[in-house]
PDB file of C-alpha atoms in Angstrom:
ATOM      1  CA  MET A   1     -56.374  58.095 -93.101  1.00  0.00           C
ATOM      2  CA  PRO A   2     -55.651  57.762 -89.381  1.00  0.00           C
ATOM      3  CA  LYS A   3     -52.658  59.829 -88.302  1.00  0.00           C
ATOM      4  CA  PHE A   4     -50.225  58.786 -85.554  1.00  0.00           C
ATOM      5  CA  LEU A   5     -47.428  60.404 -83.586  1.00  0.00           C
ATOM      6  CA  ILE A   6     -44.600  57.936 -83.029  1.00  0.00           C
ATOM      7  CA  GLN A   7     -42.057  58.684 -80.310  1.00  0.00           C
ATOM      8  CA  ALA A   8     -38.983  56.486 -80.182  1.00  0.00           C
ATOM      9  CA  SER A   9     -35.775  56.054 -78.249  1.00  0.00           C
ATOM     10  CA  TYR A  10     -32.857  54.003 -79.510  1.00  0.00           C
ATOM     11  CA  THR A  11     -31.284  51.198 -77.518  1.00  0.00           C
ATOM     12  CA  ALA A  12     -27.486  51.067 -77.436  1.00  0.00           C
ATOM     13  CA  GLU A  13     -27.500  48.706 -80.427  1.00  0.00           C
ATOM     14  CA  GLY A  14     -29.956  50.913 -82.304  1.00  0.00           C
ATOM     15  CA  THR A  15     -27.760  53.947 -81.695  1.00  0.00           C
ATOM     16  CA  LYS A  16     -24.748  52.070 -83.083  1.00  0.00           C
ATOM     17  CA  GLY A  17     -26.770  51.336 -86.223  1.00  0.00           C
ATOM     18  CA  LEU A  18     -27.784  54.995 -86.529  1.00  0.00           C
ATOM     19  CA  LEU A  19     -24.132  56.042 -86.256  1.00  0.00           C
ATOM     20  CA  ARG A  20     -23.177  53.559 -89.004  1.00  0.00           C
ATOM     21  CA  GLU A  21     -25.861  54.472 -91.549  1.00  0.00           C
ATOM     22  CA  GLY A  22     -26.787  58.046 -90.623  1.00  0.00           C
ATOM     23  CA  ALA A  23     -30.121  59.799 -90.352  1.00  0.00           C
ATOM     24  CA  SER A  24     -30.890  59.572 -94.069  1.00  0.00           C
ATOM     25  CA  GLY A  25     -30.471  55.800 -93.901  1.00  0.00           C
ATOM     26  CA  ARG A  26     -32.953  55.603 -91.065  1.00  0.00           C
ATOM     27  CA  ARG A  27     -35.400  57.835 -92.962  1.00  0.00           C
ATOM     28  CA  ALA A  28     -35.221  55.428 -95.913  1.00  0.00           C
ATOM     29  CA  ALA A  29     -35.933  52.503 -93.566  1.00  0.00           C
ATOM     30  CA  VAL A  30     -38.942  54.312 -92.041  1.00  0.00           C
ATOM     31  CA  ASP A  31     -40.274  55.187 -95.493  1.00  0.00           C
ATOM     32  CA  GLN A  32     -39.963  51.548 -96.577  1.00  0.00           C
ATOM     33  CA  VAL A  33     -41.933  50.263 -93.579  1.00  0.00           C
ATOM     34  CA  VAL A  34     -44.663  52.905 -93.759  1.00  0.00           C
ATOM     35  CA  THR A  35     -45.192  52.889 -97.528  1.00  0.00           C
ATOM     36  CA  GLY A  36     -45.045  49.097 -97.544  1.00  0.00           C
ATOM     37  CA  LEU A  37     -48.146  49.151 -95.347  1.00  0.00           C
ATOM     38  CA  GLY A  38     -49.931  51.724 -97.522  1.00  0.00           C
ATOM     39  CA  GLY A  39     -49.054  54.749 -95.407  1.00  0.00           C
ATOM     40  CA  THR A  40     -47.100  57.981 -95.763  1.00  0.00           C
ATOM     41  CA  VAL A  41     -44.555  59.765 -93.595  1.00  0.00           C
ATOM     42  CA  GLU A  42     -45.623  63.352 -92.959  1.00  0.00           C
ATOM     43  CA  ALA A  43     -42.636  64.374 -90.827  1.00  0.00           C
ATOM     44  CA  MET A  44     -39.605  62.852 -89.120  1.00  0.00           C
ATOM     45  CA  TYR A  45     -37.367  64.651 -86.644  1.00  0.00           C
ATOM     46  CA  PHE A  46     -34.518  63.675 -84.365  1.00  0.00           C
ATOM     47  CA  VAL A  47     -34.897  65.263 -80.927  1.00  0.00           C
ATOM     48  CA  PHE A  48     -33.102  65.683 -77.610  1.00  0.00           C
ATOM     49  CA  GLY A  49     -34.392  64.409 -74.293  1.00  0.00           C
ATOM     50  CA  GLU A  50     -36.278  61.274 -73.345  1.00  0.00           C
ATOM     51  CA  ASP A  51     -37.013  60.507 -77.002  1.00  0.00           C
ATOM     52  CA  ASP A  52     -34.523  60.372 -79.857  1.00  0.00           C
ATOM     53  CA  LEU A  53     -37.006  60.507 -82.703  1.00  0.00           C
ATOM     54  CA  VAL A  54     -40.531  61.738 -83.447  1.00  0.00           C
ATOM     55  CA  ILE A  55     -42.440  60.786 -86.567  1.00  0.00           C
ATOM     56  CA  ILE A  56     -45.900  61.703 -87.839  1.00  0.00           C
ATOM     57  CA  VAL A  57     -47.374  59.066 -90.138  1.00  0.00           C
ATOM     58  CA  ASP A  58     -50.643  58.321 -91.892  1.00  0.00           C
ATOM     59  CA  PHE A  59     -51.726  54.688 -92.076  1.00  0.00           C
ATOM     60  CA  PRO A  60     -54.785  53.231 -93.809  1.00  0.00           C
ATOM     61  CA  ASP A  61     -55.980  51.749 -90.498  1.00  0.00           C
ATOM     62  CA  PRO A  62     -54.880  51.113 -86.890  1.00  0.00           C
ATOM     63  CA  VAL A  63     -53.973  47.505 -87.716  1.00  0.00           C
ATOM     64  CA  SER A  64     -51.266  48.768 -90.087  1.00  0.00           C
ATOM     65  CA  MET A  65     -49.876  50.937 -87.280  1.00  0.00           C
ATOM     66  CA  ALA A  66     -49.893  47.921 -84.968  1.00  0.00           C
ATOM     67  CA  ALA A  67     -48.087  45.784 -87.567  1.00  0.00           C
ATOM     68  CA  ALA A  68     -45.348  48.399 -87.945  1.00  0.00           C
ATOM     69  CA  SER A  69     -45.049  48.796 -84.181  1.00  0.00           C
ATOM     70  CA  LEU A  70     -44.759  45.069 -83.519  1.00  0.00           C
ATOM     71  CA  THR A  71     -42.106  44.622 -86.200  1.00  0.00           C
ATOM     72  CA  VAL A  72     -39.995  47.565 -85.038  1.00  0.00           C
ATOM     73  CA  LYS A  73     -40.226  46.602 -81.360  1.00  0.00           C
ATOM     74  CA  ALA A  74     -39.282  43.012 -82.143  1.00  0.00           C
ATOM     75  CA  SER A  75     -35.971  44.261 -83.568  1.00  0.00           C
ATOM     76  CA  GLY A  76     -34.877  45.375 -80.107  1.00  0.00           C
ATOM     77  CA  ALA A  77     -33.257  48.492 -81.610  1.00  0.00           C
ATOM     78  CA  LEU A  78     -35.943  50.945 -80.482  1.00  0.00           C
ATOM     79  CA  HIS A  79     -38.486  51.544 -77.765  1.00  0.00           C
ATOM     80  CA  THR A  80     -41.550  53.165 -79.323  1.00  0.00           C
ATOM     81  CA  ARG A  81     -44.974  54.449 -78.486  1.00  0.00           C
ATOM     82  CA  ALA A  82     -47.674  55.506 -80.924  1.00  0.00           C
ATOM     83  CA  THR A  83     -50.372  58.058 -80.189  1.00  0.00           C
ATOM     84  CA  PRO A  84     -53.413  58.460 -82.437  1.00  0.00           C
ATOM     85  CA  LEU A  85     -53.813  62.065 -83.612  1.00  0.00           C
ATOM     86  CA  LEU A  86     -57.305  63.481 -84.046  1.00  0.00           C
ATOM     87  CA  THR A  87     -58.365  66.466 -86.130  1.00  0.00           C
ATOM     88  CA  LEU A  88     -60.431  69.328 -84.762  1.00  0.00           C
ATOM     89  CA  ASP A  89     -63.431  68.034 -86.714  1.00  0.00           C
ATOM     90  CA  GLU A  90     -63.040  64.574 -85.158  1.00  0.00           C
ATOM     91  CA  ILE A  91     -63.037  66.067 -81.658  1.00  0.00           C
ATOM     92  CA  ASP A  92     -66.088  68.189 -82.511  1.00  0.00           C
ATOM     93  CA  GLU A  93     -67.852  65.022 -83.658  1.00  0.00           C
ATOM     94  CA  ALA A  94     -66.834  63.214 -80.461  1.00  0.00           C
ATOM     95  CA  ALA A  95     -68.124  66.103 -78.356  1.00  0.00           C
ATOM     96  CA  ARG A  96     -71.544  65.833 -80.037  1.00  0.00           C
ATOM     97  CA  ARG A  97     -71.957  62.120 -79.285  1.00  0.00           C
ATOM     98  CA  GLN A  98     -74.076  61.152 -76.326  1.00  0.00           C
ATOM     99  CA  VAL A  99     -72.278  58.869 -73.865  1.00  0.00           C
ATOM    100  CA  ALA A 100     -74.062  57.049 -71.038  1.00  0.00           C
ATOM    101  CA  PHE A 101     -71.709  57.331 -68.061  1.00  0.00           C
ATOM    102  CA  ARG A 102     -72.066  57.306 -64.310  1.00  0.00           C
ATOM    103  CA  ALA A 103     -69.126  58.616 -62.281  1.00  0.00           C
ATOM    104  CA  PRO A 104     -67.857  56.390 -59.450  1.00  0.00           C
ATOM    105  CA  GLY A 105     -69.896  56.926 -56.295  1.00  0.00           C
ATOM    106  CA  ALA A 106     -72.567  58.956 -58.104  1.00  0.00           C
TER     107      ALA A 106
END
């Protein structure tokens, strides 16, 4: 299953919701979204800095990740970005593939 790193920052309204329901309430909401699309939550952490939250999830396909992302962003409570995570074996496979490429000016 494709794995994704989700980094999120709460808007002011999203932070108010977090304060009302707590971290465990938000974890339940994340689990509901992810499992509802056939995925699993591997890890979820609150963090300091530019992001407020990092989550590692497995989804059956990239379209499921996109569906979750669109729905969450439409709420206006969070700003998110999702990064596909690749295994070492996947990178080894990519390194073995032949790619026809000409650098600019070459």
